[in-house]
CSV table of C-alpha atoms in Angstrom, one decimal:
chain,number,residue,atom,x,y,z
U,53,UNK,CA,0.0,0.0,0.0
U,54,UNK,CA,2.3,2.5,1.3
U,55,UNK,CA,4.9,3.0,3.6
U,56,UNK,CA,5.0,4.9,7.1
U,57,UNK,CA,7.5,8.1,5.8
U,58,UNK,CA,4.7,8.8,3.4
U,59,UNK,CA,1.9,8.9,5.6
U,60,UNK,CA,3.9,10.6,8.4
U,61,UNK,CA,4.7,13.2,6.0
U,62,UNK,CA,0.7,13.4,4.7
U,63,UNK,CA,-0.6,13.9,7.9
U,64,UNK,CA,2.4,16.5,9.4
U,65,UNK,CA,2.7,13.4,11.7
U,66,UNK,CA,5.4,12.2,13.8
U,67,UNK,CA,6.9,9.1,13.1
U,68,UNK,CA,8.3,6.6,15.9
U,69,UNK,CA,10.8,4.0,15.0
U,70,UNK,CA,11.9,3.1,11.8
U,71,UNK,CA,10.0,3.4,8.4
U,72,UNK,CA,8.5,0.1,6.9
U,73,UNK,CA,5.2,-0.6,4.6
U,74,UNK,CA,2.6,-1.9,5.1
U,75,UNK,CA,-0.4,-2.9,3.7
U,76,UNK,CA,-4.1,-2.1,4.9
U,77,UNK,CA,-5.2,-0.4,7.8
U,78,UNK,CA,-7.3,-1.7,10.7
U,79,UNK,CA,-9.1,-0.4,14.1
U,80,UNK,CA,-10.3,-3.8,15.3
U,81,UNK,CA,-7.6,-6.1,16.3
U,82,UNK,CA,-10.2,-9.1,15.6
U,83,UNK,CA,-9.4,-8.8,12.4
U,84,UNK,CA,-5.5,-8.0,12.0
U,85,UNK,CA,-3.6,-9.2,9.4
U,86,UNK,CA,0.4,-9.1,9.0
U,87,UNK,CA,1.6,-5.9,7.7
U,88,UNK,CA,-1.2,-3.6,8.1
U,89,UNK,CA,-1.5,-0.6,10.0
U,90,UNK,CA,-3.3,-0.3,13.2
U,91,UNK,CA,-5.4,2.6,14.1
U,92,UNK,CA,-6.1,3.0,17.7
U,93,UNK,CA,-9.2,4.8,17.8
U,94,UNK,CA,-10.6,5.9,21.5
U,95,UNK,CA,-14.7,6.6,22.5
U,96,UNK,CA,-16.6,6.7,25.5
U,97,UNK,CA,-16.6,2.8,26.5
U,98,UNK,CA,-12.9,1.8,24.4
U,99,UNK,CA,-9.2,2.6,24.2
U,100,UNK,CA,-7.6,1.3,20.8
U,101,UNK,CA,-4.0,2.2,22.8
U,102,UNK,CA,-4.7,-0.4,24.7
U,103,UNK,CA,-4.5,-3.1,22.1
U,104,UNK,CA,-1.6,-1.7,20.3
U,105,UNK,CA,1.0,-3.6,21.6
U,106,UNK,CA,-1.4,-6.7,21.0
U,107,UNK,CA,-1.6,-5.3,17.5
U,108,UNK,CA,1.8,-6.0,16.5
U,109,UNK,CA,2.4,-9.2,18.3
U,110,UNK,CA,-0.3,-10.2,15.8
U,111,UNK,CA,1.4,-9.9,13.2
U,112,UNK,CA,0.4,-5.6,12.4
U,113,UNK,CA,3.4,-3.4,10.9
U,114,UNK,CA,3.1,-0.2,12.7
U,115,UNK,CA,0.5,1.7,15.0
U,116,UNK,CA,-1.0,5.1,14.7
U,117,UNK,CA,-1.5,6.5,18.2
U,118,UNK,CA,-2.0,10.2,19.8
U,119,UNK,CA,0.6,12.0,21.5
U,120,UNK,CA,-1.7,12.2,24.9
U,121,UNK,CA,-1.9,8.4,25.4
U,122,UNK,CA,0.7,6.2,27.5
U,123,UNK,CA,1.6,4.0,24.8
U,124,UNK,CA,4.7,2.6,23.8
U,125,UNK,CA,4.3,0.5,21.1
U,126,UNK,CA,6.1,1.4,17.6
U,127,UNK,CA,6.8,1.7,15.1
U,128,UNK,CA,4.1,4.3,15.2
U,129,UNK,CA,2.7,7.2,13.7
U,130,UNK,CA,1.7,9.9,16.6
U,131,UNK,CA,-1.2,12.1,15.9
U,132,UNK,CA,-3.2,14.4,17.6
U,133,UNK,CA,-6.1,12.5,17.0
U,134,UNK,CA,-6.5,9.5,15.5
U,135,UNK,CA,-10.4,9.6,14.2
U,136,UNK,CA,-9.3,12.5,12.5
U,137,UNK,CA,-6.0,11.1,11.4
U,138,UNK,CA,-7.9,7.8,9.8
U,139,UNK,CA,-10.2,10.6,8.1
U,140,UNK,CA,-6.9,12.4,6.6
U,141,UNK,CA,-5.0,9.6,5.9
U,142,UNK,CA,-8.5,8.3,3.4
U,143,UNK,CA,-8.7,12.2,2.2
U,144,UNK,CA,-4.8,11.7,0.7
U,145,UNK,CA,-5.5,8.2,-0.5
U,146,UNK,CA,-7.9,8.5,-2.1
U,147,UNK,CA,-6.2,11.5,-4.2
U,148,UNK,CA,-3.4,8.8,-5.2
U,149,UNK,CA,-5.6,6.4,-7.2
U,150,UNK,CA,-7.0,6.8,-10.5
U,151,UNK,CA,-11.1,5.6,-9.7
U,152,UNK,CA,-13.5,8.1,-10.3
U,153,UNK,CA,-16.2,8.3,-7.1
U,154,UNK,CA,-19.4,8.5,-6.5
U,155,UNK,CA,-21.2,9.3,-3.2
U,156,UNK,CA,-24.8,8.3,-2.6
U,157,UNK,CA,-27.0,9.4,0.4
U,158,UNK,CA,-30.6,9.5,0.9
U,159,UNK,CA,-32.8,8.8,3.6
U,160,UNK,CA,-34.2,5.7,1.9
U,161,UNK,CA,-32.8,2.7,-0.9
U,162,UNK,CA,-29.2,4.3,-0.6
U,163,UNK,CA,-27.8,1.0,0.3
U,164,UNK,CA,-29.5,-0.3,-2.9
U,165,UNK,CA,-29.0,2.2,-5.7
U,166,UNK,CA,-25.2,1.6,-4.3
U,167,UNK,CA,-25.6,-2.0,-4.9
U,168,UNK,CA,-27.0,-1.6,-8.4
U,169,UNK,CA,-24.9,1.1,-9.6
U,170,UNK,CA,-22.3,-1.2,-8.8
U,171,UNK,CA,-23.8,-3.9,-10.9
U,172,UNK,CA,-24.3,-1.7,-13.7
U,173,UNK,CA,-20.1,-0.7,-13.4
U,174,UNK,CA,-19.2,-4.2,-12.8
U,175,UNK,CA,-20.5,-5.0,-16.5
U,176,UNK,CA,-19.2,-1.5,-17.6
U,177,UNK,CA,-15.6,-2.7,-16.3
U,178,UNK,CA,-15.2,-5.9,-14.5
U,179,UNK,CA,-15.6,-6.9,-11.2
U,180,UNK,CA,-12.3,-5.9,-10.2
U,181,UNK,CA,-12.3,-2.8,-11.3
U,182,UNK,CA,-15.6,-1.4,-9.1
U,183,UNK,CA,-15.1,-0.9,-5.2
U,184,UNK,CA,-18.3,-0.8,-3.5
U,185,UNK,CA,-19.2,0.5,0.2
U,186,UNK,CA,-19.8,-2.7,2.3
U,187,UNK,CA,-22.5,-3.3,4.6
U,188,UNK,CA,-22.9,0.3,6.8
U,189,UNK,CA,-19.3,1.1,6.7
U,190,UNK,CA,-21.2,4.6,6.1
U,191,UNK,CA,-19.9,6.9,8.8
U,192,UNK,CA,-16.9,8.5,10.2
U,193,UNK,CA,-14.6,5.0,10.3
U,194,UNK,CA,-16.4,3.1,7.6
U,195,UNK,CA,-16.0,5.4,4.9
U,196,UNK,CA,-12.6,6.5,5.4
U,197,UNK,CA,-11.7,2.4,5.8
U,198,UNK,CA,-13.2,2.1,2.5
U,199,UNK,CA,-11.5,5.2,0.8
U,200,UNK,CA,-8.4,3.0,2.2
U,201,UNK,CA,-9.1,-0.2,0.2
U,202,UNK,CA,-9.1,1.4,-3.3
U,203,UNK,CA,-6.5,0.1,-5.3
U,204,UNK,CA,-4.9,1.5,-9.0
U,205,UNK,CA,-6.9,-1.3,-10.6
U,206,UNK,CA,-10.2,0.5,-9.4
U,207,UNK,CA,-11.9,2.3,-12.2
U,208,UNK,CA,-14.7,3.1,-9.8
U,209,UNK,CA,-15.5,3.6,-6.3
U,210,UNK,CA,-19.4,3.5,-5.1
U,211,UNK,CA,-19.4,5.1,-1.8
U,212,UNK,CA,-22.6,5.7,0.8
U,213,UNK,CA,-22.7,8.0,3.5
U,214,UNK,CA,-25.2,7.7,6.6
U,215,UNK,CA,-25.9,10.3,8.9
U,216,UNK,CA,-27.5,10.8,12.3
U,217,UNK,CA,-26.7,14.7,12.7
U,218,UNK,CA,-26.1,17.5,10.4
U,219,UNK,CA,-22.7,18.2,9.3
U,220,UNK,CA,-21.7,14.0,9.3
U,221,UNK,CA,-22.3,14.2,5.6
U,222,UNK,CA,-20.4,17.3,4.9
U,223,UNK,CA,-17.5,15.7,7.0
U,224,UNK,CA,-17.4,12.5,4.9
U,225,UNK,CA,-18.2,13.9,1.6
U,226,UNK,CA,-15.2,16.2,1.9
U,227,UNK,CA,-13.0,13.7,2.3
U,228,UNK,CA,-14.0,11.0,-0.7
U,229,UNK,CA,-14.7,14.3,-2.9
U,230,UNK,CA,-17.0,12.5,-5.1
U,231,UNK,CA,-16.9,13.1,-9.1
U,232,UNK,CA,-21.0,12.4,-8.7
U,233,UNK,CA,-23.0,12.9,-5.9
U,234,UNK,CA,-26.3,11.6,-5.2
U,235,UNK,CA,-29.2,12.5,-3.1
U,236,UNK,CA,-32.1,9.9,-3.3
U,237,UNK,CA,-34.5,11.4,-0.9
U,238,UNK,CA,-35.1,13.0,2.3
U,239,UNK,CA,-37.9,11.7,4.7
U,240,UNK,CA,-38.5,11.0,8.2
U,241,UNK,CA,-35.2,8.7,9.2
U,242,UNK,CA,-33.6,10.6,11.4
U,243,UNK,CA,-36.3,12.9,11.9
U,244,UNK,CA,-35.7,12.6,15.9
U,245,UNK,CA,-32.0,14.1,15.8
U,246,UNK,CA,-32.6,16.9,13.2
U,247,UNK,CA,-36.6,18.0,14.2
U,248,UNK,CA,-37.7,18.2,10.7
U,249,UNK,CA,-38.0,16.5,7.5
U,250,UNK,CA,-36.7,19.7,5.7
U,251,UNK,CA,-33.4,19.5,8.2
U,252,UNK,CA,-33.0,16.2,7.3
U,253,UNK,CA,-33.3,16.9,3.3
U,254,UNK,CA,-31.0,19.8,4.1
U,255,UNK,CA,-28.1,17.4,6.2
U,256,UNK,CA,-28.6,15.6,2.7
U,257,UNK,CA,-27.9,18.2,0.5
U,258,UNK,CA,-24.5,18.2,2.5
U,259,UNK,CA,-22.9,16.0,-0.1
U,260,UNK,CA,-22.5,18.4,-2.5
U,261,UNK,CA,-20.5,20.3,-0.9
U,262,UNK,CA,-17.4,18.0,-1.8
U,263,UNK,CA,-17.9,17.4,-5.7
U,264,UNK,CA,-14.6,17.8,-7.3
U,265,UNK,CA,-14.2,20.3,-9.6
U,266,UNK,CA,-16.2,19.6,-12.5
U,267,UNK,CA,-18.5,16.9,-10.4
U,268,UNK,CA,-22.3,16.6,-11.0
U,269,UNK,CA,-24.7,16.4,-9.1
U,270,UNK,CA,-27.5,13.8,-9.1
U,271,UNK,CA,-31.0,14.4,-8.0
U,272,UNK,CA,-34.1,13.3,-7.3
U,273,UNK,CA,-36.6,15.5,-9.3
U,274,UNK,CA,-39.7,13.9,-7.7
U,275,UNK,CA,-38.6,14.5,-4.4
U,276,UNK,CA,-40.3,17.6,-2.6
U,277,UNK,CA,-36.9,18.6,-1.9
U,278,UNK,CA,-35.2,18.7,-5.2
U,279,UNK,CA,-34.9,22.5,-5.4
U,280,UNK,CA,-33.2,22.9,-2.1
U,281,UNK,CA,-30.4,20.6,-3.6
U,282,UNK,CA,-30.4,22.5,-6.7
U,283,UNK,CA,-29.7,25.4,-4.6
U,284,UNK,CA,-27.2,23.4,-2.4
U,285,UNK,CA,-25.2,21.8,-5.7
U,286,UNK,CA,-24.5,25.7,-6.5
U,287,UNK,CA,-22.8,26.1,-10.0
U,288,UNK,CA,-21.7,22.2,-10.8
U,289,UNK,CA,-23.7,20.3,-12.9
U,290,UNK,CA,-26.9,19.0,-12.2
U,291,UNK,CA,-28.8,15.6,-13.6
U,292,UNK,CA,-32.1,15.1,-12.3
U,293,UNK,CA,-33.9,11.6,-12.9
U,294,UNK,CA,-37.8,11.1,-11.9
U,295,UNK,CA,-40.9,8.9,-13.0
U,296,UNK,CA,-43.4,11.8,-12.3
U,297,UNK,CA,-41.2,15.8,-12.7
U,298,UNK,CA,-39.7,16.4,-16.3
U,299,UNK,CA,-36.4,15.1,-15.7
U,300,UNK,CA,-32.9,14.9,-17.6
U,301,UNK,CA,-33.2,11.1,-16.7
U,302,UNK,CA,-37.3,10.4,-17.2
U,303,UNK,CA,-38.4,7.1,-16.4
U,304,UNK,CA,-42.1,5.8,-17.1
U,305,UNK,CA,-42.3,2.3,-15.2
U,306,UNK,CA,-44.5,-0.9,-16.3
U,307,UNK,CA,-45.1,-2.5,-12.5
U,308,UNK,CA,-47.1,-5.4,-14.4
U,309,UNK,CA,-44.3,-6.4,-16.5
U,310,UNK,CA,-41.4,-4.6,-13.9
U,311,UNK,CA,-40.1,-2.8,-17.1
U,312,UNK,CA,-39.4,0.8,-17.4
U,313,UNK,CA,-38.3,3.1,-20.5
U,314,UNK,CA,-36.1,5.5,-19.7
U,315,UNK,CA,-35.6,8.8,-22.0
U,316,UNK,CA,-32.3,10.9,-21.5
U,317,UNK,CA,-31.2,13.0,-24.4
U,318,UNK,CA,-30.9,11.4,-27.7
U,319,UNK,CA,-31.2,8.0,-25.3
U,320,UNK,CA,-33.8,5.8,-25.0
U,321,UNK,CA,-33.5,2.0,-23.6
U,322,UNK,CA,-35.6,-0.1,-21.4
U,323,UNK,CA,-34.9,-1.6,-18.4
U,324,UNK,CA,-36.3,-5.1,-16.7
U,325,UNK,CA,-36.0,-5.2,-13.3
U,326,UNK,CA,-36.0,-8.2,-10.8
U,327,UNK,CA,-36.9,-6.5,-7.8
U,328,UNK,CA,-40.6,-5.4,-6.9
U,329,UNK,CA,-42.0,-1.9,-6.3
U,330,UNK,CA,-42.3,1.9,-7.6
U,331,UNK,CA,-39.8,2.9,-5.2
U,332,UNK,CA,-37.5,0.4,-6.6
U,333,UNK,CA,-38.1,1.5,-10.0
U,334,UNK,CA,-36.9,4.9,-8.8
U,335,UNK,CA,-33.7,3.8,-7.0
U,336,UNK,CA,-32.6,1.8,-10.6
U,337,UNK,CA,-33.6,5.1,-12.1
U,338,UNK,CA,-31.0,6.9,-9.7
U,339,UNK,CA,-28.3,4.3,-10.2
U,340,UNK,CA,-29.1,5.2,-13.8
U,341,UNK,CA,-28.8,8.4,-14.0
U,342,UNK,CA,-25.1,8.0,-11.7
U,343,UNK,CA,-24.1,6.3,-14.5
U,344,UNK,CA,-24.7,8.1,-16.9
U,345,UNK,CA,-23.2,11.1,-15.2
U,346,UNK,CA,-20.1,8.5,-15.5
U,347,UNK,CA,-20.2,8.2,-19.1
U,348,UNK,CA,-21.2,4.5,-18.6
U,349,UNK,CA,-23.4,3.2,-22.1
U,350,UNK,CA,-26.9,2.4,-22.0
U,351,UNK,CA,-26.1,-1.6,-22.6
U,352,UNK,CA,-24.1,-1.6,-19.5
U,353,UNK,CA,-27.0,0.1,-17.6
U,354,UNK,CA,-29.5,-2.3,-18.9
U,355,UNK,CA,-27.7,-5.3,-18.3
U,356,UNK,CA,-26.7,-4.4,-14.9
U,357,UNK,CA,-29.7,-4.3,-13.8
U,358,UNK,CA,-31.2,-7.2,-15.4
U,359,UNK,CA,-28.7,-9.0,-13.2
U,360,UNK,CA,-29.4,-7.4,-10.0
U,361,UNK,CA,-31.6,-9.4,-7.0
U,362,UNK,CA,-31.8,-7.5,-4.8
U,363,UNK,CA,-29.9,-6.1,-1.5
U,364,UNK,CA,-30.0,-9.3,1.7
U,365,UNK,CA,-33.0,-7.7,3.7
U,366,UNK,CA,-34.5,-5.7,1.8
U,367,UNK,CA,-38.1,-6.9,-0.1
U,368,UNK,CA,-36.3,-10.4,-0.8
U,369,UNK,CA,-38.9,-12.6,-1.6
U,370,UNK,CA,-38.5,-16.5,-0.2
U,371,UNK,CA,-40.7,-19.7,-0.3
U,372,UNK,CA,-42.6,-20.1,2.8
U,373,UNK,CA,-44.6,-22.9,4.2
U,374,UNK,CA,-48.0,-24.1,2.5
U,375,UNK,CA,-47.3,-22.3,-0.2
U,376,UNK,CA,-46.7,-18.8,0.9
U,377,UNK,CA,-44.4,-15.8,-0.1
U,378,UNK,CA,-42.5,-14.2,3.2
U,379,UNK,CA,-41.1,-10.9,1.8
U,380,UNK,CA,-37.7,-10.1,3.9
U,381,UNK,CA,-37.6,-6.6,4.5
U,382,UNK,CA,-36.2,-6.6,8.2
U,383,UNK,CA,-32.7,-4.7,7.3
U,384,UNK,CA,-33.8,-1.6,8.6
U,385,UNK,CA,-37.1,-0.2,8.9
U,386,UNK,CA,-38.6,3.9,8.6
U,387,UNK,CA,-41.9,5.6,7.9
U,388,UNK,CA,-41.6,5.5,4.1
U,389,UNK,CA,-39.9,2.2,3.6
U,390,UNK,CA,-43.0,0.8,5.4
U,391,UNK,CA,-45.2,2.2,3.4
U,392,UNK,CA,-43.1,1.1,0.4
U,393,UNK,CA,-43.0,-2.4,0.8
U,394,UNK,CA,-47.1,-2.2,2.1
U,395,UNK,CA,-47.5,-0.9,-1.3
U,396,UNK,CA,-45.8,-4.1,-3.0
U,397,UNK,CA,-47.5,-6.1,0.0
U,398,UNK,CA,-50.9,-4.5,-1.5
U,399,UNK,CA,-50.3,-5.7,-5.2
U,400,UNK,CA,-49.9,-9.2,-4.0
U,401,UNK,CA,-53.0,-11.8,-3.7
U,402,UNK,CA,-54.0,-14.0,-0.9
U,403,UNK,CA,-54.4,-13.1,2.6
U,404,UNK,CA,-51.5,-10.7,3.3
U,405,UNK,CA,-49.7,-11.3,7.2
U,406,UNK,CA,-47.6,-8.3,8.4
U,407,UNK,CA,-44.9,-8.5,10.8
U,408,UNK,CA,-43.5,-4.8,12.4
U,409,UNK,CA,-41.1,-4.2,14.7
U,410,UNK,CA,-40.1,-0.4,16.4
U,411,UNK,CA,-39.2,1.8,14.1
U,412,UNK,CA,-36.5,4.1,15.7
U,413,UNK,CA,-35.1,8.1,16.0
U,414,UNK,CA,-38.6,9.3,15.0
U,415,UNK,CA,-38.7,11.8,17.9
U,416,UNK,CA,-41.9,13.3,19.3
U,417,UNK,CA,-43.8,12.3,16.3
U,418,UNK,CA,-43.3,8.6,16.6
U,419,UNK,CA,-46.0,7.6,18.3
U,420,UNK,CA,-48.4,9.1,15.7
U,421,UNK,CA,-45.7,8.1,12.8
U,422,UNK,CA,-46.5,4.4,13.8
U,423,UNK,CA,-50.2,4.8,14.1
U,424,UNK,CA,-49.9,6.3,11.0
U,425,UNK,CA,-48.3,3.1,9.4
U,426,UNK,CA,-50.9,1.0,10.8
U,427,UNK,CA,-53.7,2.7,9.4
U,428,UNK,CA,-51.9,2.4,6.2
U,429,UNK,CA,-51.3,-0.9,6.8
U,430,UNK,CA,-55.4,-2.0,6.8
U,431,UNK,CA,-55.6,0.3,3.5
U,432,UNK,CA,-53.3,-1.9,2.2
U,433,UNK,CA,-55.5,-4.8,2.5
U,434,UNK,CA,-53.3,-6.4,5.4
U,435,UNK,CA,-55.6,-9.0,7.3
U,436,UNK,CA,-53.1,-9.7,10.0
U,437,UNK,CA,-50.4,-7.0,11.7
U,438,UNK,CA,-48.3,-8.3,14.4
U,439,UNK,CA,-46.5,-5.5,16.2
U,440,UNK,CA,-43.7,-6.0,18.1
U,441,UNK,CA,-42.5,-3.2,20.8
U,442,UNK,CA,-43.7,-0.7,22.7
U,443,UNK,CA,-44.9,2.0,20.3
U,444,UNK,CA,-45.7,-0.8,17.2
U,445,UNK,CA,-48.3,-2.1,19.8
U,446,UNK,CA,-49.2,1.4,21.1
């Protein structure tokens, strides 16, 4: 990967002990491997420092450590802070290798238009060439861990950014500097940290703030939001995608068939999709539009998503007993992913069973938010809802 003068000198860092390479970095010494670089991050209920020294005997090359902790374990890098250091040492990384980024966000499907954009660059490139964000390495570690894993070979890099507060985004996007960024949507995930819907579309909109030079930005036309982020995306580019709002990327979707035509300048292609629902058809009809904002051709689009099943926990339909369907949806759960798999759940025959747990960080309105989803739920034509938790039941 790199070697420890390099980084010392990237992050006007001290270096302790001699210089040697090494090959990844790591903050968890479950999973060390020789040669790579241990981070010893600290919080409220851990000490990384403490496992440095265990870090090496394990095989690890060097340590990065603060100058404020009693640790002697080198070769290190010292720091001032090593969250921030990790973040710093991704920011100059990343501007090493050749892939051309994209950041996606959104309160709902960002995990999914990630996945299939990367399915769509897979067959642009080959799989070897597309780095993807994995699982919810979406924060403040994850992302800069997987700003650390790109490699010359990369062509691409498919990042996704969470958030629980405003400013998170803005921190993360400014250091993968994406050449597209992506907002999705803004709804009521997270509602309960920022107050509003509208501060949550706004925390968003943060993303743009780190497009590289001649980035675009990608958004959602159908969202209420969409001229906020117009307004946040300033003077870079701008390609908007939506099924309903004259778009640059306009999609007209087929949910007998799962087909939808998409139009984009002199353009026009069809896609078939695997995966059920109108909010699915708009998160292919994101990934699309990221790809075209890539340059990527239409046939690469289309048979990207032809291939794609579907994200593990998210509407993954599998045989139940007697016969029956049990959609999988249990990943992660808000207001208007709810109400987007009831409206798949409503398209379906037979007697439709309903299983909900607590949605969470919904604030003072969650209470109403969940009798809301139930009320929704008997419109859907749901015969039986089981709620499990306190304000499911309530």
């Amino acid at each position: 990967m790199t070697d420890l003068n390099r980084v010392a000198a990237a992050l006007h860092a001290k270096l302790r002990g001699s210089n040697i390479e090494f090959t990844r970095v790591a903050t968890d010494t479950r999973s060390i491997q020789p040669g790579d670089l241990f981070v010893a991050l600290k919080g409220e209920r851990f000490d990384g420092h403490v496992y440095a020294q265990q870090a090496l005997d394990q095989g690890a090359a060097a340590v990065m450590i603060t100058a404020a902790a009693e640790c002697t374990a080198q070769p290190a890098i010292v720091v001032a802070d090593t969250r921030l250091a990790l973040g710093q040492l991704a920011a100059w990384w990343r501007d090493q290798m050749p892939a051309q980024i994209v950041g996606v966000t959104g309160s709902n499907g960002k995990t999914t238009v990630k996945e299939m954009l990367a399915a769509i660059l897979r067959v642009a490139s080959s799989d070897d060439a597309v780095l993807a964000t994995v699982g919810n390495f979406n924060n403040d570690i994850g992302l800069p861990l997987t700003l650390l894993k790109l490699r010359p070979q990369h062509r691409f890099g498919v990042i996704e950014m969470g958030m629980n507060h405003a400013g998170e985004i803005d921190y993360l996007t400014r250091l993968a500097r994406p050449d597209v960024a992506l907002v999705n949507n803004a709804g009521a995930a997270h509602v309960g940290m920022l107050g509003s819907v509208e501060a949550v579309a706004r925390a968003k909109g943060e993303i743009f703030a780190g497009l590289s030079e001649h980035g675009v930005a990608v958004i959602n036309a159908d969202d209420a939001h969409a001229a906020l982020w117009r307004g946040l995306a300033g003077n870079k580019t701008v390609l908007d995608f939506g099924l309903t709002q004259p778009a640059a990327v306009q999609g007209c979707y087929h949910a007998a068939n799962r087909a939808m035509d998409v139009r984009s300048a002199d353009l026009e292609f069809t896609l078939h999709l695997q995966v059920a629902g109108e909010h699915n058809a708009r998160n292919a009809l994101a990934a699309t539009a990221a790809a075209l904002a890539l340059g990527v051709a239409s046939a690469a689009i289309v048979h990207g998503l032809a291939a794609f099943r579907g994200v593990a926990g998210r509407m993954q339909n599998k045989p139940a007993l007697h016969g029956a369907t049990l959609i999988d949806d249990s990943y992660n759960a808000n207001p208007d992913s709810v109400r987007a798999a009831l409206a798949v759940l409503a398209a379906m025959p037979g007697v439709k069973i309903m299983v909900l747990g607590d949605m969470a960080e919904l604030g003072d309105d969650a209470e109403a938010l969940h009798a809301e989803i139930g009320t929704a739920a008997r419109s859907a034509g749901v015969n039986y809802l089981y709620a499990l938790g306190d304000l499911s039941r309530a």
